[in-house]
Coordinates of C-alpha atoms and ligand atoms in Angstrom, one line a residue:
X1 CA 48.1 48.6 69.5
X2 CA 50.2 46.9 72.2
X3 CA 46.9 46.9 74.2
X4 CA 45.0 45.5 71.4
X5 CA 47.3 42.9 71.0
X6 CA 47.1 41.5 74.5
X7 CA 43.6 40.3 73.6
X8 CA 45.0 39.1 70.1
X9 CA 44.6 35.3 69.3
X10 CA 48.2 33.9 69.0
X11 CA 46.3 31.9 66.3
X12 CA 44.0 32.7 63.4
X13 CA 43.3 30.5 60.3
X14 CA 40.6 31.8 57.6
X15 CA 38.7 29.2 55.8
X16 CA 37.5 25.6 56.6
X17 CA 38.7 23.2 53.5
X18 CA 41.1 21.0 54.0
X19 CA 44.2 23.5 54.2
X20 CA 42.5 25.5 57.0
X21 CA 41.5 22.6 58.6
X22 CA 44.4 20.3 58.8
X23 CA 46.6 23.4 59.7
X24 CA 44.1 23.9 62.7
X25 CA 44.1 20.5 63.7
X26 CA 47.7 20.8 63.7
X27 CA 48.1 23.6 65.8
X28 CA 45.5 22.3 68.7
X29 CA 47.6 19.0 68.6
X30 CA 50.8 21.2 69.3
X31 CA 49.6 23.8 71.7
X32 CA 46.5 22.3 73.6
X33 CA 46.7 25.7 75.9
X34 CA 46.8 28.2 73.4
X35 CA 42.9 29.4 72.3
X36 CA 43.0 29.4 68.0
X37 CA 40.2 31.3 65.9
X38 CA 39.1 29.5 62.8
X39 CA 36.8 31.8 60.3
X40 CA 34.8 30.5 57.3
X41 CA 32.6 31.5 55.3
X42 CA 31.5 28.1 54.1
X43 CA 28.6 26.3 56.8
X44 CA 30.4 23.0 56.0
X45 CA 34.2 22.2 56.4
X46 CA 36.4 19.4 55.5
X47 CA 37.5 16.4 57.5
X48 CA 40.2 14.0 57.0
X49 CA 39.1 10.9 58.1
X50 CA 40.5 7.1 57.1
X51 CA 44.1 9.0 56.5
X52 CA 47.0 6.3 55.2
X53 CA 50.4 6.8 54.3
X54 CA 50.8 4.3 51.8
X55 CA 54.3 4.7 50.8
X56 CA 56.7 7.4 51.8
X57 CA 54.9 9.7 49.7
X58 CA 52.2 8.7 48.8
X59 CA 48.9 9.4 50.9
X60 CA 45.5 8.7 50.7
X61 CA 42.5 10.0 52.7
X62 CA 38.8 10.5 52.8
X63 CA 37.0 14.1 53.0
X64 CA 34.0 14.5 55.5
X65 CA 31.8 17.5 55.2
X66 CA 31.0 17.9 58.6
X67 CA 29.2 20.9 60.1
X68 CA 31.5 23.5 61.0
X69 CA 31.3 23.6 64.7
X70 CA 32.7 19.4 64.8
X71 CA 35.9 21.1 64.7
X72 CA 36.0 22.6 68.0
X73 CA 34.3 19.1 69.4
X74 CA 37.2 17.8 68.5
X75 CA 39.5 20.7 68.9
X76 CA 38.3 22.3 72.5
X77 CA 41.2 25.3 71.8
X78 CA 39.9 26.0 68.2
X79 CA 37.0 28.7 68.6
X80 CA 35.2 28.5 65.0
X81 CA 33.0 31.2 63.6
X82 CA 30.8 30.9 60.3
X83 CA 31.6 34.7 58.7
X84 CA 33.3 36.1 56.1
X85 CA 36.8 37.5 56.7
X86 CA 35.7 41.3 54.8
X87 CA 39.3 43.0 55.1
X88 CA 42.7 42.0 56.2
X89 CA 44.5 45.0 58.0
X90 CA 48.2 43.5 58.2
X91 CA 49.7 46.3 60.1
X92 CA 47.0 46.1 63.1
X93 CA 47.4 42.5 62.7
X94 CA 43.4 42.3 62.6
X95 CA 40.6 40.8 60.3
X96 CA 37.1 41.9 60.2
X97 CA 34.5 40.1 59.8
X98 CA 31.3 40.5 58.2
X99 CA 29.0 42.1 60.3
X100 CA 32.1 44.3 61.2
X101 CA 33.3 42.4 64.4
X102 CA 37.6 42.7 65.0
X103 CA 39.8 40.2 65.9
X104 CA 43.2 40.8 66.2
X105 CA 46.1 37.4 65.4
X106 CA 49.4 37.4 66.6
X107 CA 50.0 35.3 63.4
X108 CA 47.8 34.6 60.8
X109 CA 47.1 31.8 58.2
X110 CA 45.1 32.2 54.8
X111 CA 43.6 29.2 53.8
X112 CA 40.7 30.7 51.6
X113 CA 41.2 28.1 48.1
X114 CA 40.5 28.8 45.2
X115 CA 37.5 30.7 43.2
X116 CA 36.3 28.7 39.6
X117 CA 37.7 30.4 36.3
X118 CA 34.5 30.5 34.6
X119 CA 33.9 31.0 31.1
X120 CA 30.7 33.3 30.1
X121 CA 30.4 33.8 34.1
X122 CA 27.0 36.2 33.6
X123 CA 25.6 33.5 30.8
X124 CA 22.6 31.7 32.2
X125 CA 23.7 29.2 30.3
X126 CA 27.2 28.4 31.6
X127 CA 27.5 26.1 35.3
X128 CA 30.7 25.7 36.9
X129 CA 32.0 23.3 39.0
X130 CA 33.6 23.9 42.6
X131 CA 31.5 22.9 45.8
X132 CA 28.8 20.7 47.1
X133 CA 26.1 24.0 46.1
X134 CA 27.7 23.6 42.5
X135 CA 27.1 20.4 42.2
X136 CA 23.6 20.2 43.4
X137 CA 23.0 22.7 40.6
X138 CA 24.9 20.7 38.2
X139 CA 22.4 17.6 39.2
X140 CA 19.6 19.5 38.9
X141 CA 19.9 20.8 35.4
X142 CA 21.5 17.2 34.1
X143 CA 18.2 15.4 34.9
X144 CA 16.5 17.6 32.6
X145 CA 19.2 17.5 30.0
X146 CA 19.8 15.8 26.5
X147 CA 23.2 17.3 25.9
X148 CA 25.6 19.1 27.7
X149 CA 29.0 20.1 26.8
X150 CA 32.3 20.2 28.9
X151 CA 34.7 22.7 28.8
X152 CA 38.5 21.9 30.0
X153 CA 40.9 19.4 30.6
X154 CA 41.8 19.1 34.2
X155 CA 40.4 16.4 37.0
X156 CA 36.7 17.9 37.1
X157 CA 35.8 17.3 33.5
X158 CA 37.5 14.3 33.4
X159 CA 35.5 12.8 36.1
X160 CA 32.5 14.5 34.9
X161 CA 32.5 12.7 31.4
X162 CA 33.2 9.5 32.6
X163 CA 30.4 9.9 35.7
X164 CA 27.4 11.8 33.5
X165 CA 24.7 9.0 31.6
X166 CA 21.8 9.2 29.9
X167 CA 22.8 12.1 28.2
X168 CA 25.2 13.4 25.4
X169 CA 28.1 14.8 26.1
X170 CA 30.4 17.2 23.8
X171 CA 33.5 17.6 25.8
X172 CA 35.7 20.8 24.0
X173 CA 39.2 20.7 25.5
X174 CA 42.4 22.7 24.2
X175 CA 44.8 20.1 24.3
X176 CA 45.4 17.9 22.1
X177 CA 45.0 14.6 24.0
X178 CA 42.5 14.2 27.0
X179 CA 42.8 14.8 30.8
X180 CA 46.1 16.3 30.0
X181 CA 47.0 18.4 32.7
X182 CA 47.4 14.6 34.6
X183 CA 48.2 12.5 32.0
X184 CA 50.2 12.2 28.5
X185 CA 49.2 11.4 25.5
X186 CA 49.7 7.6 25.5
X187 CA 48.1 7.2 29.0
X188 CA 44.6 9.2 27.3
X189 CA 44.7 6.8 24.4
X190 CA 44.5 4.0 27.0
X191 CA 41.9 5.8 28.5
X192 CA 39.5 6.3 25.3
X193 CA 38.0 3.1 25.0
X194 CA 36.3 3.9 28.5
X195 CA 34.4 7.4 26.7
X196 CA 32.0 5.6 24.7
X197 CA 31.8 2.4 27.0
X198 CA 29.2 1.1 29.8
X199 CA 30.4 2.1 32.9
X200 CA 31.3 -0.4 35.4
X201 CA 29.3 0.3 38.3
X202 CA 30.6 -2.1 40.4
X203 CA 29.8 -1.6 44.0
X204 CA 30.8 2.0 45.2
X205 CA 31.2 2.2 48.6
X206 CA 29.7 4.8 50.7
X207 CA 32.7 5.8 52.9
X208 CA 31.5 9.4 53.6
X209 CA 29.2 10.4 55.8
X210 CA 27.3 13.8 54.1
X211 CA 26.2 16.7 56.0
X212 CA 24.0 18.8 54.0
X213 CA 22.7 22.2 54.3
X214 CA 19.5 21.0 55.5
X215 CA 20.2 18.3 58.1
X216 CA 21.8 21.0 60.1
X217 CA 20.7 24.1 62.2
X218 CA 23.3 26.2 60.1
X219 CA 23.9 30.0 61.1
X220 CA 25.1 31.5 58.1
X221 CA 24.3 30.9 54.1
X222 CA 27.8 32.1 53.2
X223 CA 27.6 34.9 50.6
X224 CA 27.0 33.9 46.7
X225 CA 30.4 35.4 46.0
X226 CA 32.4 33.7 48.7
X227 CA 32.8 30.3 48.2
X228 CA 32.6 27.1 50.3
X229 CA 35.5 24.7 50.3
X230 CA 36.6 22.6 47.0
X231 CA 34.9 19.2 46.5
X232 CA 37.5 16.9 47.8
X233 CA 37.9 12.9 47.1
X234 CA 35.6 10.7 45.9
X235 CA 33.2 14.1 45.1
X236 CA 31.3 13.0 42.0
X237 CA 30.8 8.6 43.8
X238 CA 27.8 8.7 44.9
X239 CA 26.4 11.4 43.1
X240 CA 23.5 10.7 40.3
X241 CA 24.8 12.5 36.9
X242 CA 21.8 11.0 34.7
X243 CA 20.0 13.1 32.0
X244 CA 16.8 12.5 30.1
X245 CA 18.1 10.0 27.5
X246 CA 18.1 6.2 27.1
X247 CA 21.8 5.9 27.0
X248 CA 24.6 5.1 28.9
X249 CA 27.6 6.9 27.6
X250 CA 28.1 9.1 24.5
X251 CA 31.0 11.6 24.1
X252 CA 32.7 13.4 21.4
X253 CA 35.5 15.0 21.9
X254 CA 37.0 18.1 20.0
X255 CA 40.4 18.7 20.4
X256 CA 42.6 21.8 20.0
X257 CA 40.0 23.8 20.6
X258 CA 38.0 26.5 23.0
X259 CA 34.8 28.4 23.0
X260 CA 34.6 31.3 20.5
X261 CA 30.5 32.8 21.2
X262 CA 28.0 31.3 23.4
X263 CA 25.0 32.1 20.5
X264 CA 21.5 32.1 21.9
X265 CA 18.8 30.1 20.0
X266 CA 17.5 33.0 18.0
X267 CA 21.2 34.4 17.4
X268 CA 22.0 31.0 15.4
X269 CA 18.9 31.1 13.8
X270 CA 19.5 34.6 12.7
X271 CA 22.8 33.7 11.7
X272 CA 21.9 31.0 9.3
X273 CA 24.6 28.7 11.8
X274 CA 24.3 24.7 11.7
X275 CA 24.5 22.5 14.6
X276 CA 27.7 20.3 13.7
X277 CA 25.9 17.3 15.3
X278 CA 28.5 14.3 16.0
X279 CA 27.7 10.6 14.5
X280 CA 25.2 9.4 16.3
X281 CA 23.8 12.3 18.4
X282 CA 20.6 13.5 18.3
X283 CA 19.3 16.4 15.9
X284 CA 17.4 18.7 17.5
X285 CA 16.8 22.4 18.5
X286 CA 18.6 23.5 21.6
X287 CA 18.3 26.6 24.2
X288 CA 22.4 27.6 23.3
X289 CA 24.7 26.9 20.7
X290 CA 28.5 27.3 21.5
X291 CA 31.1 28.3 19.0
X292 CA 34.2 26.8 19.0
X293 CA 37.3 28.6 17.6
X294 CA 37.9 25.4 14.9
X295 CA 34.2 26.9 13.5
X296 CA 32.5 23.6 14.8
X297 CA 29.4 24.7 16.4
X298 CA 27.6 22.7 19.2
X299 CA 23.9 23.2 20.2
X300 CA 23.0 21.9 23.8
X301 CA 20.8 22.2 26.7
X302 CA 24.1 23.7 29.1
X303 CA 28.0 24.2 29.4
X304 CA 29.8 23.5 32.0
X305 CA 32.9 25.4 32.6
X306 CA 35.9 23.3 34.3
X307 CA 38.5 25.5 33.3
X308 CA 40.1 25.3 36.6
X309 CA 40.4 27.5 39.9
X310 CA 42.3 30.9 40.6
X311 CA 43.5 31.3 43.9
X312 CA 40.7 33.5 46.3
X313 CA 43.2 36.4 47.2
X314 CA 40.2 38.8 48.2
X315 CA 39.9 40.7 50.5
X316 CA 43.3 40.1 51.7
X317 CA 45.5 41.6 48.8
X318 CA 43.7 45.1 49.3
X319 CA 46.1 47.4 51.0
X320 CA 48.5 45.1 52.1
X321 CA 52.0 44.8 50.4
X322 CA 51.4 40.9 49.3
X323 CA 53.7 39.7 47.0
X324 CA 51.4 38.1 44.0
X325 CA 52.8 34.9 41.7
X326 CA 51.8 35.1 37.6
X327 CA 49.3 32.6 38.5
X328 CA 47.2 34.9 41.2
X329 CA 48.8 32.9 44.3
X330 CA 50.2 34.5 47.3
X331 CA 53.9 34.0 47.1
X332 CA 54.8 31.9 50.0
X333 CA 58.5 30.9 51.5
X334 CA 59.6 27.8 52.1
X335 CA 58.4 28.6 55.7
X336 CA 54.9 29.0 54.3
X337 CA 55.2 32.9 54.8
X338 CA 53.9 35.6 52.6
X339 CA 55.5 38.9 52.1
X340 CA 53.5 40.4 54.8
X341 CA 55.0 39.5 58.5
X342 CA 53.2 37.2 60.3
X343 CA 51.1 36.2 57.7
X344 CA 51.0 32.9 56.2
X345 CA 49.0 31.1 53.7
X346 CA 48.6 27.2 52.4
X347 CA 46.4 25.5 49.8
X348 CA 45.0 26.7 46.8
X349 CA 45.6 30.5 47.3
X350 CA 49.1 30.3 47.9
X351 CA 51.9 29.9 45.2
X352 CA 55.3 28.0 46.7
X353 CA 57.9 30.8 46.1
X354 CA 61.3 28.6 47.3
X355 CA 63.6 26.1 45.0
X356 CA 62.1 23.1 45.4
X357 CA 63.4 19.4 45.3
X358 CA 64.3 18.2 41.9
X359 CA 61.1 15.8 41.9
X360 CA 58.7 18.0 43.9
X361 CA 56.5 20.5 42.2
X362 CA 53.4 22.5 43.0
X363 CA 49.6 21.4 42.1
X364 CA 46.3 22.3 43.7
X365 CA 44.9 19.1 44.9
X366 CA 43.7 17.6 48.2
X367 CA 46.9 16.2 49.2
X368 CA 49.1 19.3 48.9
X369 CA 46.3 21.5 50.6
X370 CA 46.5 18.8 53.4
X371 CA 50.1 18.2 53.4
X372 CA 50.6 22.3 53.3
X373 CA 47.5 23.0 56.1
X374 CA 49.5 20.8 58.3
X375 CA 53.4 22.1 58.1
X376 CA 52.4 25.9 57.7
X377 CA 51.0 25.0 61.7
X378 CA 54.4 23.6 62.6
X379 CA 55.8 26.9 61.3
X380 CA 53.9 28.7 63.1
X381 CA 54.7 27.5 66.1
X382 CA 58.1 26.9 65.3
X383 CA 58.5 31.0 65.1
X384 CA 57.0 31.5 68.3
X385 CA 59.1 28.8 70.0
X386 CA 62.0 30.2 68.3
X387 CA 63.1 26.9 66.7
X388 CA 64.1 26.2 63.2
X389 CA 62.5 23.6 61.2
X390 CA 63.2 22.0 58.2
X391 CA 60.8 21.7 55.2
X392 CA 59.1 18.9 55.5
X393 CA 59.9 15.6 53.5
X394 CA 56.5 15.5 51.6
X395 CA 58.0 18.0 49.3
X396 CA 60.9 15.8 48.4
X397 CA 58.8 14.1 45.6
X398 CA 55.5 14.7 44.0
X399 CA 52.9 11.8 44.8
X400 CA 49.6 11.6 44.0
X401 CA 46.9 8.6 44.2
X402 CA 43.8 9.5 42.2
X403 CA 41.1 7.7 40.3
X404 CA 40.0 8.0 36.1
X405 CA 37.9 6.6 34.6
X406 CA 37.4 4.0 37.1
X407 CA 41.3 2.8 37.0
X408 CA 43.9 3.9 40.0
X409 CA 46.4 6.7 38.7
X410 CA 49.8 7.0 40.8
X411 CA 51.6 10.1 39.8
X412 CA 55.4 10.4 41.0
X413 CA 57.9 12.6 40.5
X414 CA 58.6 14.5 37.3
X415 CA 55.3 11.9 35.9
X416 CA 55.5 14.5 32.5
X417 CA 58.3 15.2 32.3
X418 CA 57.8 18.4 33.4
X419 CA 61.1 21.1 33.1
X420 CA 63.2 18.0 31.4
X421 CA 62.9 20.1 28.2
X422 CA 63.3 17.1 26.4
X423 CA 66.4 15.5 27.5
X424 CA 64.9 12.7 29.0
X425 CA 64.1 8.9 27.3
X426 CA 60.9 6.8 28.1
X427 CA 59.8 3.6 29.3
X428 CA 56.6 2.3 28.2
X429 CA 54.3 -0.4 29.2
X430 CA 51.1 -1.1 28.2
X431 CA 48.6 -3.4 28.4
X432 CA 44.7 -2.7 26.9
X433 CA 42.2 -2.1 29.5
X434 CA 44.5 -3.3 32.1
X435 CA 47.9 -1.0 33.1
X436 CA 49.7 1.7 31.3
X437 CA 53.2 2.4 33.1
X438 CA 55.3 5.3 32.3
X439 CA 58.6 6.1 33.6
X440 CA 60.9 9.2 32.9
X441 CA 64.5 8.9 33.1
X442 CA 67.3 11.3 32.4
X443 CA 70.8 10.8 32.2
X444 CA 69.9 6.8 33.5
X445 CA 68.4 7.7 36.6
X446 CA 64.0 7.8 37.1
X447 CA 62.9 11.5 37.3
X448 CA 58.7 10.5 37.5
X449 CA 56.4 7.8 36.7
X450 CA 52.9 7.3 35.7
X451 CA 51.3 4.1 37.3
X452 CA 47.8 3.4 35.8
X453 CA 45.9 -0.1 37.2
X454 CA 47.0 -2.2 39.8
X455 CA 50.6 -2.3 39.4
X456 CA 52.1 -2.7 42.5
X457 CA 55.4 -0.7 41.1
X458 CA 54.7 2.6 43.5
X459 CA 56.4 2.2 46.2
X460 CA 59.6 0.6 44.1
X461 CA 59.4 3.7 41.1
X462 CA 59.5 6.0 44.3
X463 CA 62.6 4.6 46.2
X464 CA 64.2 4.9 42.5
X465 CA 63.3 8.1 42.1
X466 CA 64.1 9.1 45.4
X467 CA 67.6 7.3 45.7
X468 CA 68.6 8.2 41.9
X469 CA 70.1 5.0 41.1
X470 CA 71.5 4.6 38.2
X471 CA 69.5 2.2 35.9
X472 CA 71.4 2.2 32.7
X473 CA 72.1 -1.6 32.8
X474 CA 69.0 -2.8 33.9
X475 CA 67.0 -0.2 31.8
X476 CA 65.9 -2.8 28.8
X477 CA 64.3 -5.0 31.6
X478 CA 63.0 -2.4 34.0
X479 CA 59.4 -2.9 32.6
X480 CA 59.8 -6.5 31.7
X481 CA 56.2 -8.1 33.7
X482 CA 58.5 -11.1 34.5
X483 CA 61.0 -9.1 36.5
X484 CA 60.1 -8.5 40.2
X485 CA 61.4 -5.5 40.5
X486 CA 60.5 -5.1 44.0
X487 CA 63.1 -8.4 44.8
X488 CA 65.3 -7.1 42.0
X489 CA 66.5 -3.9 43.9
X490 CA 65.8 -5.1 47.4
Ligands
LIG501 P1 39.1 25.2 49.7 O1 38.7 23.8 49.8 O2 38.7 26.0 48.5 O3 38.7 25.9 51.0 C1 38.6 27.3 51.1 C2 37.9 27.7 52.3 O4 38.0 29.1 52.6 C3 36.4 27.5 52.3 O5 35.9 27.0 53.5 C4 35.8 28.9 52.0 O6 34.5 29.0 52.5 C5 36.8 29.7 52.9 N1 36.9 31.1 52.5 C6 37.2 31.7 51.3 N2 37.3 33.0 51.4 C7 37.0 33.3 52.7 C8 36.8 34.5 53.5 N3 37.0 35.7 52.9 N4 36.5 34.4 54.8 C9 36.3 33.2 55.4 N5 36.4 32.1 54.7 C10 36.7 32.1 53.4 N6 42.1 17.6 44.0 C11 42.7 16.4 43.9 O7 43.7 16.1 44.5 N7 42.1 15.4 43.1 C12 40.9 15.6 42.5 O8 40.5 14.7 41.8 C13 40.3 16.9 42.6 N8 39.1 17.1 42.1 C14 38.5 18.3 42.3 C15 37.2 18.4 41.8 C16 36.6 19.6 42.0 C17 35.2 19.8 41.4 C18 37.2 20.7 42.6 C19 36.6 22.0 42.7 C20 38.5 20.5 43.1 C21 39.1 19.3 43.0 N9 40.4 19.1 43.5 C22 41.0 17.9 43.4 C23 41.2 20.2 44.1 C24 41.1 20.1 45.6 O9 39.7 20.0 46.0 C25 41.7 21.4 46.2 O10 43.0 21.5 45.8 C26 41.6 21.5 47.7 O11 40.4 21.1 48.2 C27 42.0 22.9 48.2 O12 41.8 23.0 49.6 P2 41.9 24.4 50.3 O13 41.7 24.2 51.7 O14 43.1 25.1 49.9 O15 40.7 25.4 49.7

């Protein structure tokens, strides 16, 4: 072993989205003299390009695919291979790969995402949504389709209804107000009027440069079980969602509800079933009919499953003593290190296992893979320098910048009140088509906000989340549009 591990990289990171990536980068930038393996399994991996800091929380970037060797263009010390790590042997401190090549890590980071929860997985029927392959597929059986329906209530379906025209769209969720697991309530009434309305094309700009599978001499096709990286920013601009009908958008949505029985076309036939067609939707025969448990029943040409990811803890949970959360992640310290020494993990598969900051919680998105990729390197190299660092300030306070239904959603802090259990007031502004403004306060002081439009309030709801001020005596005017707040608490 101790011979082994004289040839051991001091560094290996195992998958190429943006955790993997960002924690490579990371590590190069910190020890230009130390040679760092990066394995993954995808051909493509994820760039950060165009990165801002646009408050002291908040962050926004663009994602590159770029071919998988770029990184070690830009990273001379970061060897990359295409493979698939196969098995994870945590007491040799080794990985093999797929065509049974060793390499042995003196510490290791798992950066390996997230796998789709799809419903009906082996039903022909039944797409879900995860990388650029996924999407293609998607495309490609949208152009030939009159109606589709959605399943789920995260970020993917709600960009996916609001992107796909020319074709009807059923979208079943379980909630019962849409694009819930971002919003409330109020914020998806604001957002209905944009369901059934023309989209506003306005002029997208192309700010990614697109590698695809073809434009490059690629080594590999990963696997058809191993996944490539999550779509990140901006995934579905750009993209033509257009099926076979003169229309621009048409969605019904059915609430409270989830799929019962996929029926094939000679199953509901058989059954004596009828399609519950929604006002205005076409009547016609269709390849699947889906069952929902409210005993609606929905013919049409696909579903697509966005029922979210689970973290991709394969092969590495086999024989190793990882310690698993309740929602599949690798349980991870506030160091960023699993249960078994010397290995770490960041993004998607990992589940933060340490208190966190009042206004800070966990979600799998582009910014926390990015935020995490990065500080699980400075850990890494803060164990083998010996030094003790602190966790980093982006887990003070949740921030994220995303875009529905073409309007710019800020999400801060506590933004649903998440863990108040109800002892918490609300502020509400709202103004039709334009802004809906949210913020959550307990005991006087903000605890999160929901910023939807141009508001210009993000960086002043932050510093009053952050600072805790108490805003008992100002809270009647707090939302009033002729306050400045900004000059108000300056
Ligand atoms: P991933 O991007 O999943 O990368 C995992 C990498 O590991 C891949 O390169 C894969 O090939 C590799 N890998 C896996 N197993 C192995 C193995 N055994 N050996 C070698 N390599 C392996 N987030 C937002 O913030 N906002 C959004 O609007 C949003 N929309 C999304 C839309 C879609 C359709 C999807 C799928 C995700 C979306 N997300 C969004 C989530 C976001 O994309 C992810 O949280 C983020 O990309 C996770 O990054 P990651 O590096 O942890 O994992």
């Amino acid at each position: 072993m101790a011979e082994k591990m004289k040839d051991a990289f001091e560094f290996v990171i195992v998958g190429g989205g943006i955790a993997g990536v960002s924690c490579a980068e990371m590590l190069s930038s910190q020890c230009p003299d130390v040679e760092i393996l990066l394995v993954t399994a995808s051909p493509l991996i994820k760039a950060i390009t165009n990165y801002k800091k646009i408050s002291k929380t908040l962050e926004e970037f663009d994602v590159e695919e770029r071919p998988w060797m770029s990184v070690q263009q830009d990273c001379p010390n970061v060897k990359v291979i295409q493979t698939e790590v196969t098995a994870l042997d945590a007491e040799e401190h080794m990985v093999t790969v797929r065509d049974g090549q060793t390499f042995h890590y003196k510490q290791l980071c798992i950066c390996s995402g997230g796998r789709p929860k799809v419903i009906a997985k082996d039903n022909q029927y039944v797409l879900g949504i995860r990388d650029t392959q996924s999407v293609k597929e998607f495309q490609k059986h949208l152009h030939q389709a009159r109606r589709i329906l959605v399943v789920g209530n995260g970020g993917i379906a709600t960009e996916l209804v609001y992107e796909v025209q020319g074709c009807e769209v059923v979208w079943a969720i379980k909630d019962k107000s849409i694009s819930s697991a971002f919003v409330d309530a109020g914020a998806a009434e604001f957002f209905l009027p944009k369901l059934n309305s023309e989209k506003d094309e306005g002029s997208k700009p192309s700010k990614r440069l697109k590698y695809t599978s073809e434009d490059n001499n690629l080594q590999e096709e990963p696997k058809e079980e191993t996944f490539g990286g999550a779509l990140g920013p901006d995934w579905s601009a750009n993209l033509k969602m257009t099926g076979q009908q003169e229309i621009s958008h048409q969605v019904h949505v059915e609430y409270r509800v989830e799929v019962k029985v996929i029926h094939t076309a000679d199953d509901f036939v058989a059954k004596g079933m009828t399609d519950s067609t929604p006002p205005g939707f076409t009547q016609e025969q269709w390849p699947v009919y889906v069952e929902l448990t409210n005993g609606q029943v929905y013919g049409c040409d696909f579903v697509v499953s966005a029922t979210g990811v689970v973290p991709n803890t394969q092969p590495f949970i086999t024989h190793n003593q990882f310690s698993v959360a309740v929602d599949g992640g690798l349980l991870v310290t506030e160091r960023m290190e699993t249960t078994v020494p010397d290995v770490y993990a960041a993004g998607d598969v990992c589940s933060a296992n340490w208190t966190p900051s009042p206004h800070w919680m966990q979600m799998r998105l582009w910014t926390q893979a990015r935020q995490m990729g990065a500080y699980t390197a400075q850990c890494m190299v803060a164990k083998v320098r010996g030094e003790v660092i602190s966790l980093d300030f982006c887990f003070e306070m949740f921030a994220h910048v995303t875009k529905f239904f073409g309007f710019k959603v800020i999400l801060l802090g506590k933004f649903n009140a998440q863990g108040l259990e109800g002892n918490h007031e609300l502020l509400l502004r709202m103004t039709k088509g334009k802004e809906y403004i949210k913020a959550v306060l307990k005991d006087g002081t903000m605890q999160g906000a929901i910023l939807i439009g141009e508001t210009d309030l993000e960086e002043t709801f932050e510093n009053l989340i952050l600072n805790q001020i108490d805003l008992t005596p100002f809270k009647d005017d707090l939302l009033d549009p002729n306050i400045d707040l900004e000059d108000f608490f300056d």
